[in-house]
N, C-alpha and C. Protein backbone atom coordinates (compact mmCIF):
# COMPACT_ATOMS: atom_id res chain seq x y z
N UNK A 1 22.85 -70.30 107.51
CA UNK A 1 24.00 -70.88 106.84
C UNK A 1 23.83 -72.39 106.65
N UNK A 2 23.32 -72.89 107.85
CA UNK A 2 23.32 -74.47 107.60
C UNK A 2 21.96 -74.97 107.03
N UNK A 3 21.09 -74.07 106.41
CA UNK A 3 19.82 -74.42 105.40
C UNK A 3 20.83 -74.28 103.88
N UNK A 4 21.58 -72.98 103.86
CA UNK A 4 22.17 -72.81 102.61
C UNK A 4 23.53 -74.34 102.13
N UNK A 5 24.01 -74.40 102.99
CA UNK A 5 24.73 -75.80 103.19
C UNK A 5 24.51 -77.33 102.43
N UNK A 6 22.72 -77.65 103.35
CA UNK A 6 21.90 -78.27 102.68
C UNK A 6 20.81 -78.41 101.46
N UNK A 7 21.12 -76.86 101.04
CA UNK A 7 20.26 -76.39 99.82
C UNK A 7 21.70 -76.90 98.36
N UNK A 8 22.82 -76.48 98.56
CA UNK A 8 23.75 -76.61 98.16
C UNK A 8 23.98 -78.13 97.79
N UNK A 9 24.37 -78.64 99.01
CA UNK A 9 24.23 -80.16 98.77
C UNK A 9 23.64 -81.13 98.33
N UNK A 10 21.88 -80.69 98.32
CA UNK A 10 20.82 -81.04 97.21
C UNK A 10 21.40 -80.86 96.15
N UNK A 11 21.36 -79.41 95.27
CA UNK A 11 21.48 -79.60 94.17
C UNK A 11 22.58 -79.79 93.28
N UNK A 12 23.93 -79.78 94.62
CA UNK A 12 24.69 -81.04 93.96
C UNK A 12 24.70 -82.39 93.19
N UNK A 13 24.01 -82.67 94.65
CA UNK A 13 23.24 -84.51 94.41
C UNK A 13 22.99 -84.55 93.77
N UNK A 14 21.41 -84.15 92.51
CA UNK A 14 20.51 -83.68 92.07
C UNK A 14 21.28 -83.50 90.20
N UNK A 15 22.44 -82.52 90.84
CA UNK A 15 22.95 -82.35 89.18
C UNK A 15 24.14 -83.47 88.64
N UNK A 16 24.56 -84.37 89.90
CA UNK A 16 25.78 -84.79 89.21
C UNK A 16 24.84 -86.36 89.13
N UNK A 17 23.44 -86.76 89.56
CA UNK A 17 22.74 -87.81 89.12
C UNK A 17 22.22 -87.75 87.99
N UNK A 18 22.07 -86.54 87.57
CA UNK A 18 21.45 -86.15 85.96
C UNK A 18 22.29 -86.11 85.59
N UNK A 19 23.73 -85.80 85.43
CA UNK A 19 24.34 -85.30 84.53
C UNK A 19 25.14 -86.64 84.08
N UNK A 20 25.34 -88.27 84.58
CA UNK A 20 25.91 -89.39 83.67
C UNK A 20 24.39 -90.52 83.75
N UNK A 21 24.33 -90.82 82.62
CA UNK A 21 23.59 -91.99 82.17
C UNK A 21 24.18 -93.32 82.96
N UNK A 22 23.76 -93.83 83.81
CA UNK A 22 24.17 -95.16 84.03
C UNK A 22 23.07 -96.27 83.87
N UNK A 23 24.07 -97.43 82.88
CA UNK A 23 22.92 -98.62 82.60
C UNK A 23 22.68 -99.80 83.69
N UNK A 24 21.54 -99.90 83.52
CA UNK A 24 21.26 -101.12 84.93
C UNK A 24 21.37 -102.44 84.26
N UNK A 25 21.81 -103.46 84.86
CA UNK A 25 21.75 -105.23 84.56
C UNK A 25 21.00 -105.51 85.26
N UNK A 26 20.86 -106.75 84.82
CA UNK A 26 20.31 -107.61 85.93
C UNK A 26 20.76 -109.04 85.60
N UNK A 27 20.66 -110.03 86.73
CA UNK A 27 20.70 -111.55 86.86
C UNK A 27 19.60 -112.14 86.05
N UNK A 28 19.67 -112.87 85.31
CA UNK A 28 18.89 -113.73 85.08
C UNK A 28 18.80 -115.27 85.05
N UNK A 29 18.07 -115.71 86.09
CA UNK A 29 18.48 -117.06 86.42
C UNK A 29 17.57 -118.21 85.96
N UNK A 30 17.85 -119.42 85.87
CA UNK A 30 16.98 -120.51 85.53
C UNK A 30 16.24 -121.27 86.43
N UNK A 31 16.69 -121.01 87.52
CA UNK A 31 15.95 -122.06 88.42
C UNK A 31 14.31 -121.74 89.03
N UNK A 32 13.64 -122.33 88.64
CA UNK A 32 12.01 -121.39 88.66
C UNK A 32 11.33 -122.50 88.30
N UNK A 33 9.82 -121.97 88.66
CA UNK A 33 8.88 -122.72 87.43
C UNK A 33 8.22 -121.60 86.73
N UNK A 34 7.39 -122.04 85.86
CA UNK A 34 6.55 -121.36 85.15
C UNK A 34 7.24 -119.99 85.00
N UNK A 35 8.36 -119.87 84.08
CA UNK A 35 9.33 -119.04 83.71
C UNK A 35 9.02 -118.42 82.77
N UNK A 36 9.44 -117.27 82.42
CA UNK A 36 8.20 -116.74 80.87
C UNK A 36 9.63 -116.71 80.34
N UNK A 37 8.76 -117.09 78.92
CA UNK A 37 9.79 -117.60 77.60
C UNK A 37 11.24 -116.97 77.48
N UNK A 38 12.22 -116.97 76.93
CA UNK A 38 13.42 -115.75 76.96
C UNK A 38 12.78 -114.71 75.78
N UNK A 39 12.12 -115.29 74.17
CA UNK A 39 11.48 -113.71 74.15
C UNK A 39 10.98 -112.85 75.26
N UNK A 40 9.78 -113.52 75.50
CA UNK A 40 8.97 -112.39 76.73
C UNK A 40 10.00 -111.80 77.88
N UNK A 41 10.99 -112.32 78.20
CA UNK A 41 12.13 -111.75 79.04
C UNK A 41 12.81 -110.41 78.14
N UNK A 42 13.61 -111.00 77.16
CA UNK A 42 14.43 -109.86 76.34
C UNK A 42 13.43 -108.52 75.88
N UNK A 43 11.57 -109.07 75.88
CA UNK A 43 10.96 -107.54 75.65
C UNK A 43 10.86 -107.15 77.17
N UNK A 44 10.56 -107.87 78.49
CA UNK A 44 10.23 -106.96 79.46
C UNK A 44 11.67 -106.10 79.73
N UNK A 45 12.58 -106.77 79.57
CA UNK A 45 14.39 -106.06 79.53
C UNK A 45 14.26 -104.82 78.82
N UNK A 46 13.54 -104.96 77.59
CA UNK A 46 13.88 -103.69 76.59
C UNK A 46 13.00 -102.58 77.01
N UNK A 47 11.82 -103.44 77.22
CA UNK A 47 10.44 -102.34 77.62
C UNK A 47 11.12 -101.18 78.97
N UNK A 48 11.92 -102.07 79.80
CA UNK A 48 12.62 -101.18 81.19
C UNK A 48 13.54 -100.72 80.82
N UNK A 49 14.01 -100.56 79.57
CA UNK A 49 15.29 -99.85 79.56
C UNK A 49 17.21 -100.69 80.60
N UNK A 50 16.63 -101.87 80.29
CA UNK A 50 17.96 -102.49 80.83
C UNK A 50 18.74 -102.89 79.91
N UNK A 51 19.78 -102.50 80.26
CA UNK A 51 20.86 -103.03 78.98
C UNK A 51 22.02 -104.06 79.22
N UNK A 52 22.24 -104.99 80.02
CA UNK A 52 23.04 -105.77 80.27
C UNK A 52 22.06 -106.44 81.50
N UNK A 53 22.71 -107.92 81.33
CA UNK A 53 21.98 -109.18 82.01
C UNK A 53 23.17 -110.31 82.17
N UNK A 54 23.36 -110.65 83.08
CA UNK A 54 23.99 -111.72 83.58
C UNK A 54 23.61 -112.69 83.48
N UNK A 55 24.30 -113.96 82.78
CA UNK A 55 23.55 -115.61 82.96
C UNK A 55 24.68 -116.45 83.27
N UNK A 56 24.28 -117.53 83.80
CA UNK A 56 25.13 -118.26 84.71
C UNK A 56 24.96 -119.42 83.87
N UNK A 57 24.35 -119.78 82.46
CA UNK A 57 24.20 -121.18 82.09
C UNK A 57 24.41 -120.51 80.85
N UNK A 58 25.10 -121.03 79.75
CA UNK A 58 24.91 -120.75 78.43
C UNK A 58 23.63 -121.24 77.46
N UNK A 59 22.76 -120.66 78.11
CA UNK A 59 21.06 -121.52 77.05
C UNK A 59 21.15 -120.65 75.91
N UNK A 60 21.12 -121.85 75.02
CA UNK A 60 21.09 -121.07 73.48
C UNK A 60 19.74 -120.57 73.20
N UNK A 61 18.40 -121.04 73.91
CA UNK A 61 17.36 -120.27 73.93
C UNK A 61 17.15 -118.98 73.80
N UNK A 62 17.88 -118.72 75.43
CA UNK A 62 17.96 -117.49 75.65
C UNK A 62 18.76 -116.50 74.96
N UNK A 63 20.29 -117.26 75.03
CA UNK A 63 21.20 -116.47 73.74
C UNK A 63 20.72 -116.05 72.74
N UNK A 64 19.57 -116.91 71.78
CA UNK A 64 19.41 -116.48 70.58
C UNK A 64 18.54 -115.58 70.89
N UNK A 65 17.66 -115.31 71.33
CA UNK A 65 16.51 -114.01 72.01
C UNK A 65 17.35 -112.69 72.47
N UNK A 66 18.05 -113.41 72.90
CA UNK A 66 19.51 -112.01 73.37
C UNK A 66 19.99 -110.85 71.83
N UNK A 67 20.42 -112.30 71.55
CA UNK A 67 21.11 -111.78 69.98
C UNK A 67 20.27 -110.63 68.82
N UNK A 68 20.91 -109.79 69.34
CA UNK A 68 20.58 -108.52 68.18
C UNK A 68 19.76 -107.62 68.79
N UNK A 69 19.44 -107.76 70.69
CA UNK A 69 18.88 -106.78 71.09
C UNK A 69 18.96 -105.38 71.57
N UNK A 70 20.71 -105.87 71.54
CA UNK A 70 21.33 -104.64 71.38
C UNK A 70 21.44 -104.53 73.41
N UNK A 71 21.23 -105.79 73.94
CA UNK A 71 21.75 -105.78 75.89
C UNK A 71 22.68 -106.55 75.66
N UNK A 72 23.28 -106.01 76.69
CA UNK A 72 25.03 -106.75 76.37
C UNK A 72 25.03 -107.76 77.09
N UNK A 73 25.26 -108.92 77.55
CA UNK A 73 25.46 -110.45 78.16
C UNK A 73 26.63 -110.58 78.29
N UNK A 74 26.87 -110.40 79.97
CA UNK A 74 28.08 -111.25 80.49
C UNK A 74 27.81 -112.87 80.88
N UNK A 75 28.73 -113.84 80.61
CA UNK A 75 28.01 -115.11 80.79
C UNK A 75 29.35 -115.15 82.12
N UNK A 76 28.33 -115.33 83.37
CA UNK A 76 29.01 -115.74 84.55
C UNK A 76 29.55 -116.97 84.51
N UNK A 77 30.30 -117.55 85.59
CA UNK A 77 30.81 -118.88 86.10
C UNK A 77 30.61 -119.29 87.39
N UNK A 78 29.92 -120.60 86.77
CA UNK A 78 29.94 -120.91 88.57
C UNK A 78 31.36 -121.87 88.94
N UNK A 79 30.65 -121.28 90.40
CA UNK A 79 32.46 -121.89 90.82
C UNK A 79 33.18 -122.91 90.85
N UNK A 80 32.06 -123.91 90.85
CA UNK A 80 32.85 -125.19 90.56
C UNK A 80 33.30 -125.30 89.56
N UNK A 81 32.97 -124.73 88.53
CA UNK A 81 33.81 -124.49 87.32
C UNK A 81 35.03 -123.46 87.33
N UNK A 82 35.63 -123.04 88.40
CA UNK A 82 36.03 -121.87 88.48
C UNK A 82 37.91 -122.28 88.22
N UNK A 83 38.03 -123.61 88.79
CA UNK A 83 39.51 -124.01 89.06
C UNK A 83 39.51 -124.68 86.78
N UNK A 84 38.83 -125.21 86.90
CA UNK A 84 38.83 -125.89 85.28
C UNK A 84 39.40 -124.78 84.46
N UNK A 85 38.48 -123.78 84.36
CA UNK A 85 38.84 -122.47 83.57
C UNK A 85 39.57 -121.77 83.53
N UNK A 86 40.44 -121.35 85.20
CA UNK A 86 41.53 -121.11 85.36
C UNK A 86 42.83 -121.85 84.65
N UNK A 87 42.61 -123.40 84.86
CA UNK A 87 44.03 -124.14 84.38
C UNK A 87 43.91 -124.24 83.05
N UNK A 88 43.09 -124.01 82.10
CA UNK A 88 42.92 -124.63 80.86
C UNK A 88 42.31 -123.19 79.82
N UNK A 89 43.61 -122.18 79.75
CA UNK A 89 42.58 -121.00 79.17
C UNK A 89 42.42 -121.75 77.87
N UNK A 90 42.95 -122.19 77.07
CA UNK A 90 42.52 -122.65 75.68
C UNK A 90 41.20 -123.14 75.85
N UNK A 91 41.34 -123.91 76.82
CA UNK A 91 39.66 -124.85 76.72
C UNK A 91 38.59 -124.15 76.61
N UNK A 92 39.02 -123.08 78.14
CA UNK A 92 37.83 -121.76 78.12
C UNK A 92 37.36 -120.89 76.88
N UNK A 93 38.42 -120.62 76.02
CA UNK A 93 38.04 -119.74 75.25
C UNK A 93 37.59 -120.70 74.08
N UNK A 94 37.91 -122.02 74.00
CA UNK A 94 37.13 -123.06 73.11
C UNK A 94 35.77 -123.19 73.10
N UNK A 95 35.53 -122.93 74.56
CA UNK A 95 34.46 -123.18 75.00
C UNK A 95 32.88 -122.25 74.70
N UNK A 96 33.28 -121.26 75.25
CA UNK A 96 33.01 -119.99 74.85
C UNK A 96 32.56 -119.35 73.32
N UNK A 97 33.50 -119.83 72.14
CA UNK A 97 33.88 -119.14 71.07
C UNK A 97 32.64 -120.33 70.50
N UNK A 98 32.77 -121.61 71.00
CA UNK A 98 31.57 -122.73 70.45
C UNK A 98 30.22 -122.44 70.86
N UNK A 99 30.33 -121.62 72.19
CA UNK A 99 29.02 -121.21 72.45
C UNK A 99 27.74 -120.00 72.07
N UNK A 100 28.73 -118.95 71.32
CA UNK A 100 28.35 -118.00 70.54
C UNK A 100 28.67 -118.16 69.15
N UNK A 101 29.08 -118.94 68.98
CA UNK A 101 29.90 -118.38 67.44
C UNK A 101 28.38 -118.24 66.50
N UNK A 102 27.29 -119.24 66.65
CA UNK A 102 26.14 -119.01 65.80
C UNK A 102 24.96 -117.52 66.42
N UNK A 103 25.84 -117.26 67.27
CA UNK A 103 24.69 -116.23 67.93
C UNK A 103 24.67 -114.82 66.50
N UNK A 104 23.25 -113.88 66.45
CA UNK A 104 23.35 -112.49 66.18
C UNK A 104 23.88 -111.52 67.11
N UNK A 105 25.34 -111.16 67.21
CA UNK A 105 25.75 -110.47 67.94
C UNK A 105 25.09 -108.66 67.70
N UNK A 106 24.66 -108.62 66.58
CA UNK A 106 24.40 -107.09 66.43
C UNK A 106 23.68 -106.39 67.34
């Protein structure tokens, strides 16, 4: 009974991990040296099948390499910026809307 239990519970596991697609992110950060370009980033991203990436700096470098790859970009905050953005949503979304507006979103 308690092999059938654990036979059971496998292919639980097993079918409800196959059965939803979930997409992986990742961080991508600036602080480094000898950093490979944001093209060569956005192909090793695509080559792995990642579809969303986190950045903590708005580099239009990278943005524009982003743009049209079809990975979605959340742009984090750091915290010292965290009280500014809170008191001032206009500013934030000023901010923001100036920082993409030239991007290829497709």
């Amino acid at each position: 009974m308690e092999r059938l239990c654990v036979l059971l519970f496998t292919i639980a596991c097993i079918l409800s991990t196959n059965s939803c697609a979930r997409a992986i992110g990742v961080n991508y950060g600036f602080l480094g040296d000898n950093l490979p370009t944001p093209a060569n980033v956005v192909a090793l991203l695509k080559s792995r099948n990642i579809q969303k990436i986190r950045i903590f700096n708005p580099n239009l470098d990278v943005l524009t390499a982003l743009g049209g790859s079809g990975i979605e970009v959340i742009l984090g905050v750091r915290n010292e910026n965290l009280e500014e953005l809170a008191s001032d949503a206009i500013a934030a979304a000023d901010g923001s809307t100036s920082t993409f507006h030239h991007i290829n979103h497709q």
